[in-house]
Tab-separated table of C-alpha atoms and ligand atoms in Angstrom:
chain	number	residue	atom	x	y	z
A	1	MET	CA	0.000	0.000	0.000
A	2	THR	CA	1.339	3.409	-0.857
A	3	THR	CA	0.245	6.324	1.210
A	4	ALA	CA	-0.460	9.517	-0.596
A	5	THR	CA	1.689	11.841	1.442
A	6	GLY	CA	4.071	14.694	0.873
A	7	ARG	CA	6.023	17.087	3.031
A	8	THR	CA	4.518	20.487	3.486
A	9	PRO	CA	5.073	23.311	5.921
A	10	HIS	CA	2.245	23.567	8.405
A	11	PRO	CA	2.855	26.928	10.022
A	12	ASP	CA	-0.581	26.888	11.611
A	13	ARG	CA	0.115	23.587	13.333
A	14	GLU	CA	3.516	24.605	14.662
A	15	PRO	CA	2.176	26.232	17.864
A	16	GLU	CA	0.216	23.064	18.551
A	17	VAL	CA	3.311	20.923	18.035
A	18	LEU	CA	5.355	23.143	20.344
A	19	ARG	CA	2.588	23.050	22.939
A	20	ARG	CA	2.639	19.253	22.892
A	21	PHE	CA	6.408	19.378	23.233
A	22	ALA	CA	6.117	21.732	26.224
A	23	GLU	CA	3.619	19.404	27.903
A	24	ALA	CA	5.902	16.438	27.299
A	25	ARG	CA	8.792	18.382	28.766
A	26	LEU	CA	6.830	19.136	31.939
A	27	TRP	CA	5.853	15.497	32.223
A	28	ALA	CA	9.496	14.430	31.808
A	29	ALA	CA	10.735	16.913	34.411
A	30	ALA	CA	8.104	15.681	36.860
A	31	GLN	CA	9.078	12.040	36.293
A	32	ALA	CA	12.799	12.679	36.698
A	33	PRO	CA	13.313	15.922	38.661
A	34	TYR	CA	17.059	15.189	38.814
A	35	LEU	CA	17.160	15.664	35.005
A	36	ALA	CA	14.984	18.789	34.921
A	37	SER	CA	17.789	21.164	33.919
A	38	ALA	CA	18.662	18.903	30.994
A	39	VAL	CA	15.032	18.487	29.977
A	40	PHE	CA	14.649	22.247	29.701
A	41	ALA	CA	17.898	22.595	27.756
A	42	LEU	CA	16.554	20.534	24.845
A	43	ARG	CA	15.782	22.669	21.789
A	44	PRO	CA	12.725	21.768	19.726
A	45	VAL	CA	12.988	21.923	15.933
A	46	VAL	CA	9.668	21.524	14.132
A	47	LEU	CA	10.065	19.716	10.812
A	48	GLU	CA	7.841	20.126	7.815
A	49	ALA	CA	4.848	17.886	8.146
A	50	ARG	CA	4.208	14.783	6.175
A	51	SER	CA	0.613	15.296	5.117
A	52	ASP	CA	-2.191	13.239	3.825
A	53	GLU	CA	-2.790	14.285	0.227
A	54	HIS	CA	-6.554	14.369	0.580
A	55	THR	CA	-7.196	15.778	4.017
A	56	GLY	CA	-4.007	17.834	4.284
A	57	GLU	CA	-3.664	16.628	7.870
A	58	PRO	CA	-0.185	15.808	9.195
A	59	VAL	CA	0.439	12.042	9.406
A	60	PRO	CA	3.127	10.439	11.549
A	61	ASP	CA	6.337	9.443	9.803
A	62	PRO	CA	7.642	6.246	11.447
A	63	GLU	CA	11.196	7.336	10.694
A	64	PHE	CA	10.759	10.153	13.210
A	65	ARG	CA	9.079	8.083	15.872
A	66	ALA	CA	12.010	8.554	18.272
A	67	LEU	CA	12.154	12.363	17.820
A	68	PRO	CA	15.707	12.115	16.432
A	69	THR	CA	18.107	14.305	18.353
A	70	ASP	CA	21.471	15.747	17.405
A	71	THR	CA	24.521	16.537	19.497
A	72	ARG	CA	23.513	20.199	19.719
A	73	TRP	CA	20.597	19.053	21.845
A	74	ARG	CA	18.078	19.753	19.087
A	75	VAL	CA	15.055	17.472	19.082
A	76	HIS	CA	13.502	17.056	15.658
A	77	LEU	CA	9.739	17.064	15.849
A	78	ASP	CA	7.685	15.545	13.094
A	79	PRO	CA	4.254	17.233	13.440
A	80	GLY	CA	2.324	14.066	12.570
A	81	THR	CA	4.242	12.134	15.228
A	82	LEU	CA	3.869	14.786	17.928
A	83	LEU	CA	0.153	15.266	17.325
A	84	THR	CA	-0.644	11.547	17.474
A	85	THR	CA	1.712	10.342	20.219
A	86	PRO	CA	0.591	10.464	23.870
A	87	VAL	CA	2.367	13.203	25.808
A	88	GLU	CA	3.794	10.601	28.208
A	89	GLU	CA	5.500	8.748	25.379
A	90	THR	CA	6.937	11.947	23.907
A	91	GLY	CA	8.188	12.837	27.404
A	92	TRP	CA	9.752	9.400	27.711
A	93	TRP	CA	11.687	9.998	24.493
A	94	LEU	CA	13.003	13.298	25.864
A	95	LEU	CA	14.427	11.563	28.940
A	96	HIS	CA	15.749	8.825	26.687
A	97	HIS	CA	17.654	11.320	24.522
A	98	ILE	CA	19.187	13.053	27.524
A	99	GLY	CA	20.665	9.648	28.349
A	100	HIS	CA	22.182	9.391	24.864
A	101	LEU	CA	23.476	12.960	24.933
A	102	VAL	CA	25.235	12.992	28.280
A	103	ARG	CA	26.658	9.513	27.718
A	104	ARG	CA	28.175	10.695	24.441
A	105	HIS	CA	26.822	7.813	22.417
A	106	ALA	CA	27.580	9.602	19.148
A	107	ALA	CA	31.278	9.856	19.958
A	108	ARG	CA	31.432	6.260	21.161
A	109	GLY	CA	29.609	4.746	18.189
A	110	PRO	CA	30.985	3.067	15.069
A	111	ASN	CA	30.022	5.889	12.730
A	112	GLN	CA	32.356	8.496	14.195
A	113	GLY	CA	34.362	9.982	11.346
A	114	ALA	CA	32.474	8.033	8.710
A	115	GLY	CA	31.444	11.259	7.049
A	116	ARG	CA	28.141	12.121	5.507
A	117	ARG	CA	25.733	9.344	5.153
A	118	THR	CA	22.241	9.198	3.835
A	119	GLY	CA	19.714	7.325	5.881
A	120	GLY	CA	18.272	3.973	4.984
A	121	THR	CA	20.766	3.033	2.285
A	122	GLY	CA	21.267	-0.398	3.790
A	123	GLY	CA	24.661	-2.062	3.855
A	124	ALA	CA	27.133	-2.797	6.610
A	125	ASP	CA	27.399	0.809	7.822
A	126	GLU	CA	23.686	1.069	8.239
A	127	GLU	CA	23.536	-2.290	9.966
A	128	ALA	CA	26.307	-1.256	12.380
A	129	ALA	CA	24.519	2.030	13.037
A	130	HIS	CA	21.279	0.188	13.842
A	131	ARG	CA	23.059	-2.214	16.128
A	132	TRP	CA	24.829	0.591	17.953
A	133	ASN	CA	21.544	2.464	18.285
A	134	GLN	CA	19.960	-0.590	19.905
A	135	ALA	CA	22.880	-1.121	22.269
A	136	ALA	CA	22.896	2.546	23.265
A	137	ASP	CA	19.131	2.303	23.799
A	138	ALA	CA	19.684	-0.652	26.117
A	139	GLU	CA	22.148	1.359	28.206
A	140	VAL	CA	19.776	4.324	28.425
A	141	ASN	CA	16.533	2.370	28.907
A	142	ASP	CA	18.081	0.319	31.673
A	143	ASP	CA	18.278	3.517	33.746
A	144	LEU	CA	14.783	4.608	32.769
A	145	GLU	CA	13.365	1.217	33.703
A	146	SER	CA	15.089	1.289	37.074
A	147	ALA	CA	13.386	4.671	37.579
A	148	GLY	CA	10.056	2.929	37.012
A	149	LEU	CA	9.439	4.226	33.476
A	150	THR	CA	7.980	1.850	30.925
A	151	THR	CA	9.777	1.392	27.619
A	152	PRO	CA	7.464	1.975	24.625
A	153	GLU	CA	6.418	-1.011	22.539
A	154	GLY	CA	9.012	-2.256	20.058
A	155	VAL	CA	11.925	-0.394	21.668
A	156	VAL	CA	14.856	-2.240	23.297
A	157	SER	CA	13.916	-3.080	26.861
A	158	PRO	CA	16.774	-4.661	28.828
A	159	ARG	CA	14.260	-6.033	31.297
A	160	ALA	CA	11.924	-7.562	28.707
A	161	LEU	CA	14.826	-9.028	26.746
A	162	GLY	CA	16.430	-10.458	29.860
A	163	LEU	CA	19.626	-8.461	29.321
A	164	PRO	CA	21.899	-7.909	32.324
A	165	GLU	CA	21.551	-4.552	34.027
A	166	GLY	CA	24.035	-1.761	34.359
A	167	ARG	CA	26.153	-2.499	31.288
A	168	LEU	CA	27.666	-0.126	28.774
A	169	ALA	CA	26.433	0.029	25.200
A	170	GLU	CA	29.752	-1.481	24.114
A	171	GLU	CA	28.824	-4.587	26.098
A	172	TYR	CA	25.188	-4.676	25.016
A	173	VAL	CA	26.199	-4.723	21.332
A	174	SER	CA	27.253	-8.358	21.306
A	175	LEU	CA	24.447	-9.477	23.628
A	176	ILE	CA	21.839	-7.904	21.375
A	177	GLU	CA	23.509	-9.324	18.294
A	178	VAL	CA	23.100	-12.843	19.662
A	179	LEU	CA	19.432	-12.274	20.516
A	180	ASP	CA	18.685	-10.577	17.217
A	181	THR	CA	20.316	-13.318	15.155
A	182	ALA	CA	18.198	-15.920	16.939
A	183	HIS	CA	15.042	-13.874	16.365
A	184	ARG	CA	15.758	-13.352	12.709
A	185	ARG	CA	16.113	-17.067	12.194
A	186	GLY	CA	12.541	-17.184	13.399
A	187	GLY	CA	11.676	-14.595	10.754
A	188	ARG	CA	11.184	-11.532	12.937
A	189	ARG	CA	13.192	-8.683	14.261
A	190	LEU	CA	14.094	-8.424	17.908
A	191	VAL	CA	12.843	-4.860	18.117
A	192	ASP	CA	11.712	-2.121	15.750
A	193	LEU	CA	14.330	-0.230	13.773
A	194	VAL	CA	14.365	2.937	15.817
A	195	ASP	CA	16.478	5.870	14.664
A	196	CYS	CA	17.484	8.094	17.559
A	197	GLY	CA	19.381	10.461	15.284
A	198	PRO	CA	22.934	11.818	15.174
A	199	ALA	CA	23.179	12.062	18.975
A	200	VAL	CA	23.526	8.283	18.874
A	201	ARG	CA	24.647	7.418	15.377
A	202	GLY	CA	27.319	10.033	14.954
A	203	LEU	CA	27.837	12.101	11.832
A	204	ASP	CA	24.833	12.078	9.646
A	205	GLY	CA	23.981	14.417	6.802
A	206	ARG	CA	20.267	14.246	7.335
A	207	TYR	CA	19.860	16.865	10.019
A	208	GLU	CA	22.457	19.430	9.104
A	209	GLU	CA	20.137	21.472	6.937
A	210	THR	CA	17.270	21.721	9.358
A	211	GLY	CA	18.674	25.099	10.271
A	212	ALA	CA	16.095	26.389	12.696
A	213	GLY	CA	17.687	26.959	16.072
A	214	GLU	CA	21.407	26.729	16.497
A	215	GLY	CA	21.286	24.379	19.442
A	216	ILE	CA	23.894	24.492	22.180
A	217	ASP	CA	27.641	24.545	21.552
A	218	ASP	CA	30.394	22.506	23.192
A	219	THR	CA	31.017	25.014	25.989
A	220	GLU	CA	27.351	25.244	26.858
A	221	ARG	CA	27.104	21.488	26.814
A	222	HIS	CA	30.060	21.174	29.154
A	223	VAL	CA	28.547	23.692	31.613
A	224	LEU	CA	25.164	22.014	31.336
A	225	GLU	CA	26.549	18.554	32.040
A	226	LEU	CA	28.522	19.713	35.058
A	227	ALA	CA	25.481	21.522	36.460
A	228	LEU	CA	23.405	18.392	35.896
A	229	ALA	CA	26.007	16.207	37.601
A	230	ARG	CA	26.198	18.596	40.574
A	231	ASP	CA	22.427	18.642	40.873
A	232	ILE	CA	22.262	14.838	40.808
A	233	GLU	CA	24.964	14.552	43.475
A	234	ARG	CA	23.189	17.115	45.660
A	235	ARG	CA	19.927	15.246	45.395
A	236	ALA	CA	21.606	11.902	46.035
A	237	ALA	CA	23.345	13.367	49.100
A	238	ALA	CA	19.966	14.621	50.339
A	239	ARG	CA	18.652	11.078	49.917
A	240	THR	CA	16.268	12.038	47.153
A	241	ALA	CA	15.570	9.097	44.872
A	242	VAL	CA	18.025	9.107	41.958
A	243	PRO	CA	18.602	5.847	40.019
A	244	GLY	CA	22.033	4.269	40.451
A	245	GLY	CA	22.939	4.657	36.778
A	246	TRP	CA	22.508	8.424	36.995
A	247	ARG	CA	24.415	8.671	40.266
A	248	ARG	CA	27.326	6.820	38.678
A	249	TRP	CA	27.174	9.031	35.624
A	250	ALA	CA	27.315	12.152	37.806
A	251	GLU	CA	30.219	10.776	39.797
A	252	ASP	CA	32.155	9.906	36.625
A	253	ARG	CA	31.416	13.285	35.085
A	254	ARG	CA	32.531	15.198	38.156
A	255	ARG	CA	35.622	13.196	38.985
A	256	PRO	CA	38.501	14.819	37.153
A	257	VAL	CA	40.860	11.847	37.356
A	258	VAL	CA	41.026	9.381	34.527
A	259	ASP	CA	38.756	6.443	35.093
A	260	TRP	CA	40.385	3.168	36.133
A	261	ARG	CA	38.730	1.343	33.241
A	262	THR	CA	40.456	3.640	30.789
A	263	ARG	CA	43.843	3.109	32.382
A	264	LEU	CA	43.371	-0.627	32.722
A	265	GLY	CA	42.199	-0.885	29.124
A	266	ALA	CA	45.162	1.142	27.885
A	267	VAL	CA	47.727	-0.834	29.889
A	268	LEU	CA	46.208	-4.139	28.776
A	269	ARG	CA	46.328	-3.059	25.164
A	270	ARG	CA	49.913	-1.927	25.491
A	271	GLY	CA	50.980	-5.105	27.273
A	272	VAL	CA	49.227	-7.363	24.846
A	273	ARG	CA	50.647	-5.502	21.873
A	274	ARG	CA	54.172	-5.690	23.208
A	275	THR	CA	54.045	-9.376	24.003
A	276	ALA	CA	52.251	-10.495	20.925
A	277	GLY	CA	54.334	-8.274	18.660
A	278	ARG	CA	51.689	-8.858	16.026
A	279	VAL	CA	48.973	-6.694	17.430
A	280	ASP	CA	48.414	-3.046	16.817
A	281	PHE	CA	45.319	-1.818	18.495
A	282	SER	CA	46.141	1.684	17.363
A	283	TYR	CA	46.545	3.054	20.832
A	284	ARG	CA	46.618	6.665	19.619
A	285	ARG	CA	43.500	6.825	17.529
A	286	PRO	CA	40.866	5.709	20.029
A	287	SER	CA	41.758	8.503	22.441
A	288	ARG	CA	39.548	10.749	20.304
A	289	ARG	CA	36.581	8.640	21.217
A	290	PRO	CA	36.266	8.482	24.965
A	291	GLY	CA	33.068	7.022	26.321
A	292	PRO	CA	31.643	7.663	29.763
A	293	GLY	CA	34.482	7.801	32.195
A	294	GLY	CA	36.790	7.856	29.192
A	295	VAL	CA	36.364	4.241	28.118
A	296	LEU	CA	38.451	3.767	25.000
A	297	LEU	CA	37.379	1.663	22.093
A	298	PRO	CA	39.687	-0.499	20.033
A	299	THR	CA	39.811	0.361	16.380
A	300	MET	CA	41.238	-2.846	14.983
A	301	VAL	CA	40.666	-6.534	15.382
A	302	ALA	CA	43.758	-8.570	16.118
A	303	PRO	CA	44.599	-12.178	16.971
A	304	ALA	CA	42.859	-12.934	20.254
A	305	PRO	CA	45.413	-12.606	23.043
A	306	GLY	CA	45.239	-14.893	26.047
A	307	ILE	CA	44.757	-13.123	29.338
A	308	ALA	CA	45.007	-14.874	32.688
A	309	LEU	CA	43.380	-13.317	35.685
A	310	VAL	CA	44.793	-13.920	39.170
A	311	ILE	CA	42.383	-12.884	41.902
A	312	ASP	CA	43.420	-12.288	45.492
A	313	THR	CA	40.710	-14.146	47.422
A	314	SER	CA	42.515	-14.051	50.759
A	315	GLY	CA	39.631	-12.061	52.184
A	316	SER	CA	41.422	-8.747	52.664
A	317	VAL	CA	39.577	-7.440	49.626
A	318	ALA	CA	35.841	-7.574	50.298
A	319	ALA	CA	34.038	-10.077	48.068
A	320	PRO	CA	31.434	-7.548	46.816
A	321	VAL	CA	34.255	-5.221	45.744
A	322	LEU	CA	35.950	-8.056	43.832
A	323	ALA	CA	32.644	-9.100	42.294
A	324	GLY	CA	32.034	-5.517	41.245
A	325	PHE	CA	35.337	-5.337	39.412
A	326	LEU	CA	34.825	-8.722	37.809
A	327	SER	CA	31.454	-7.662	36.438
A	328	GLU	CA	33.174	-4.752	34.681
A	329	ILE	CA	36.367	-6.459	33.653
A	330	THR	CA	34.744	-8.432	30.849
A	331	GLY	CA	33.884	-5.155	29.155
A	332	VAL	CA	37.370	-3.739	29.641
A	333	LEU	CA	38.947	-6.934	28.291
A	334	ALA	CA	36.593	-7.071	25.343
A	335	ARG	CA	37.583	-3.540	24.387
A	336	ALA	CA	41.284	-4.077	25.006
A	337	ALA	CA	41.711	-7.574	23.632
A	338	GLY	CA	38.737	-8.104	21.321
A	339	PRO	CA	35.590	-10.152	21.795
A	340	GLU	CA	37.370	-13.444	21.072
A	341	ARG	CA	39.766	-13.215	24.006
A	342	ARG	CA	40.326	-16.272	26.144
A	343	LEU	CA	39.781	-15.682	29.810
A	344	ARG	CA	41.289	-18.006	32.359
A	345	ALA	CA	41.065	-17.165	36.022
A	346	ILE	CA	42.902	-18.408	39.073
A	347	CYS	CA	41.696	-17.579	42.553
A	348	CYS	CA	44.578	-17.375	44.983
A	349	ASP	CA	44.896	-17.011	48.732
A	350	ASP	CA	47.995	-18.714	50.108
A	351	ARG	CA	47.743	-21.247	47.288
A	352	ALA	CA	46.494	-21.251	43.709
A	353	HIS	CA	43.013	-22.700	43.234
A	354	PRO	CA	42.079	-24.641	40.065
A	355	VAL	CA	41.897	-22.599	36.875
A	356	GLN	CA	38.440	-21.526	35.714
A	357	GLU	CA	37.836	-20.951	32.029
A	358	VAL	CA	34.983	-18.469	31.525
A	359	ARG	CA	33.539	-16.143	28.911
A	360	GLU	CA	32.506	-13.477	31.410
A	361	ALA	CA	34.653	-12.418	34.336
A	362	ALA	CA	31.452	-12.146	36.359
A	363	ASP	CA	31.034	-15.942	36.045
A	364	ILE	CA	34.169	-16.626	38.060
A	365	GLU	CA	33.472	-18.410	41.296
A	366	LEU	CA	35.447	-16.745	44.073
A	367	THR	CA	37.092	-19.406	46.230
A	368	GLY	CA	39.641	-18.935	48.990
A	369	GLY	CA	39.884	-17.080	52.256
A	370	GLY	CA	43.222	-18.134	53.719
A	371	GLY	CA	46.491	-16.169	53.940
A	372	THR	CA	47.970	-14.313	50.983
A	373	ASP	CA	50.737	-15.396	48.672
A	374	LEU	CA	50.052	-14.353	45.105
A	375	ARG	CA	53.373	-15.834	43.981
A	376	ALA	CA	51.543	-19.172	43.806
A	377	GLY	CA	48.761	-17.721	41.651
A	378	ILE	CA	51.135	-15.932	39.289
A	379	ALA	CA	53.249	-19.090	38.909
A	380	ALA	CA	50.110	-21.112	38.156
A	381	ALA	CA	49.043	-18.555	35.544
A	382	LEU	CA	52.443	-18.689	33.847
A	383	ALA	CA	52.287	-22.498	33.846
A	384	LEU	CA	49.033	-22.502	31.838
A	385	ARG	CA	49.221	-23.899	28.318
A	386	PRO	CA	48.957	-22.107	26.006
A	387	ARG	CA	50.828	-19.599	28.061
A	388	PRO	CA	48.873	-16.343	28.532
A	389	ASP	CA	50.115	-13.219	26.759
A	390	LEU	CA	49.412	-11.155	29.823
A	391	VAL	CA	48.566	-11.699	33.499
A	392	LEU	CA	46.116	-9.394	35.234
A	393	VAL	CA	46.250	-9.523	39.052
A	394	LEU	CA	43.459	-8.135	41.242
A	395	THR	CA	44.675	-7.506	44.786
A	396	ASP	CA	45.062	-4.981	47.594
A	397	GLY	CA	48.815	-5.550	47.346
A	398	HIS	CA	49.355	-7.137	50.771
A	399	THR	CA	51.259	-10.101	49.381
A	400	PRO	CA	54.803	-11.231	48.602
A	401	TRP	CA	55.688	-10.873	44.907
A	402	PRO	CA	57.914	-12.959	42.603
A	403	GLU	CA	61.493	-11.747	42.860
A	404	ARG	CA	62.161	-11.803	39.148
A	405	ARG	CA	60.263	-10.148	36.359
A	406	PRO	CA	57.855	-12.716	34.897
A	407	PRO	CA	58.259	-13.527	31.167
A	408	VAL	CA	54.961	-11.833	30.252
A	409	PRO	CA	53.574	-8.449	31.335
A	410	VAL	CA	51.833	-8.473	34.698
A	411	VAL	CA	49.227	-5.771	35.232
A	412	VAL	CA	48.210	-5.261	38.842
A	413	GLY	CA	44.764	-3.884	39.570
A	414	LEU	CA	45.484	-2.483	42.999
A	415	VAL	CA	42.380	-2.090	45.132
A	416	ALA	CA	43.179	0.804	47.447
A	417	ALA	CA	41.566	3.637	49.327
A	418	HIS	CA	41.779	7.093	47.753
A	419	PRO	CA	44.153	8.648	48.532
A	420	PRO	CA	46.238	5.585	49.451
A	421	PRO	CA	47.472	5.479	53.062
A	422	ALA	CA	51.175	6.158	53.670
A	423	ASP	CA	51.902	2.509	54.455
A	424	ALA	CA	50.147	1.228	51.329
A	425	PRO	CA	52.111	-1.624	49.744
A	426	THR	CA	53.648	-0.979	46.348
A	427	PRO	CA	53.956	-3.735	43.752
A	428	PRO	CA	57.446	-4.456	42.351
A	429	ALA	CA	58.960	-2.332	39.611
A	430	TRP	CA	58.184	-4.820	36.848
A	431	ALA	CA	54.445	-4.714	37.521
A	432	HIS	CA	52.086	-2.253	35.871
A	433	PRO	CA	49.912	-1.056	38.759
A	434	ILE	CA	46.467	0.456	38.186
A	435	PRO	CA	44.838	1.917	41.304
A	436	LEU	CA	41.251	0.718	41.641
A	437	PRO	CA	38.783	2.476	43.941
A	438	ALA	CA	38.188	0.462	47.114
A	439	THR	CA	34.523	1.434	47.088
A	440	ALA	CA	32.292	-0.911	45.149
A	441	PRO	CA	32.289	0.074	41.454
A	442	ARG	CA	29.440	0.066	38.994
A	443	GLY	CA	27.581	-3.216	39.164
A	444	ALA	CA	28.672	-4.065	42.687
A	445	GLU	CA	25.597	-2.781	44.465
A	446	ALA	CA	22.870	-5.171	45.349
B	1	LIG	ZN1	17.657	5.864	21.579
């Protein structure tokens, strides 16, 4: 069926569209008061309407269902969509886009630097853009769902799809790919093809000419994000309900130091590259594309390096803290060493426990509880066949260390208070220490 529609300006309907937008904005601010300043910073841009040829009435264009947003915080409003969508759903999309914007999904996505692209041309680029959009939606909707907001029909819902909570889009990509492939074998798509616009998909020629309203610039965005983060922290400190995902975002945004994930990822990449001699993860290029907390993305695929994880389970590092790091380490490893990495883990107290081969670090069973001698664990890791390219040790550092430099790089994730106490142990010179916050990281809360 072809619909007889064309695009026409509807100046008389514009006030109505803007009124609906204003109502949706109020609704959104009431649902998530901690995001109010961001909600009111969004700039509406009313597009020409797609109209029914006979009645002249605006009809919704499915392509604009998500109110595509760009990185200048401009929300593109299709009159037909605005006038037929419940205010609550429009408001939901506004909160959704704030999630994309402040988490810098455009800069983290695969289309960064790809240049102008026209929408809907198909092909691998388009497929990658769709996939990234879905993964970014999962990251954003996870927070909205934990705030009690219902995801609209057909849009990625981490809860409905049984996806794990609290992950980054980079981690959701592969999870969604698996689910989607299975669904498509059954002849249907996992979710609708939703286009959230350049704020998620990166450079895109489609919205550059919309002109109306300049949107906010980089400086304004920076000020806005800091104000938002401060507001969230104030509310959280006053015990006002703010979802965990937003509290973590605010903390990451406000903390000037480089995130431990970034440093760990960078050191892993460097170590793996040096050992393998065959890998170039292009350490320089990804620094242009920091994610939240500065997570770096690899730009090349390389032979999967073997990484062995030695975990100090002597009990001096609290189990929830360890579990918290483990739940994040899979993502860091995937970005540093590629999705095909092998992950072997050895729990170690005063002796090395049997090796566990897992796909996700979070699946490691933490065994131990005795004294501490990580020399046993490191020796066991080096004795693995094939020998790992790199050993990653998670510990608080209260352990004897091997006297000689091991034959492969050893990266030490050092769980320590910030700032470290004066008597804090220091790993030997051959180790690559990465300070990890002693407070439970993302994913460690109940
Ligand atoms: Zn989205």
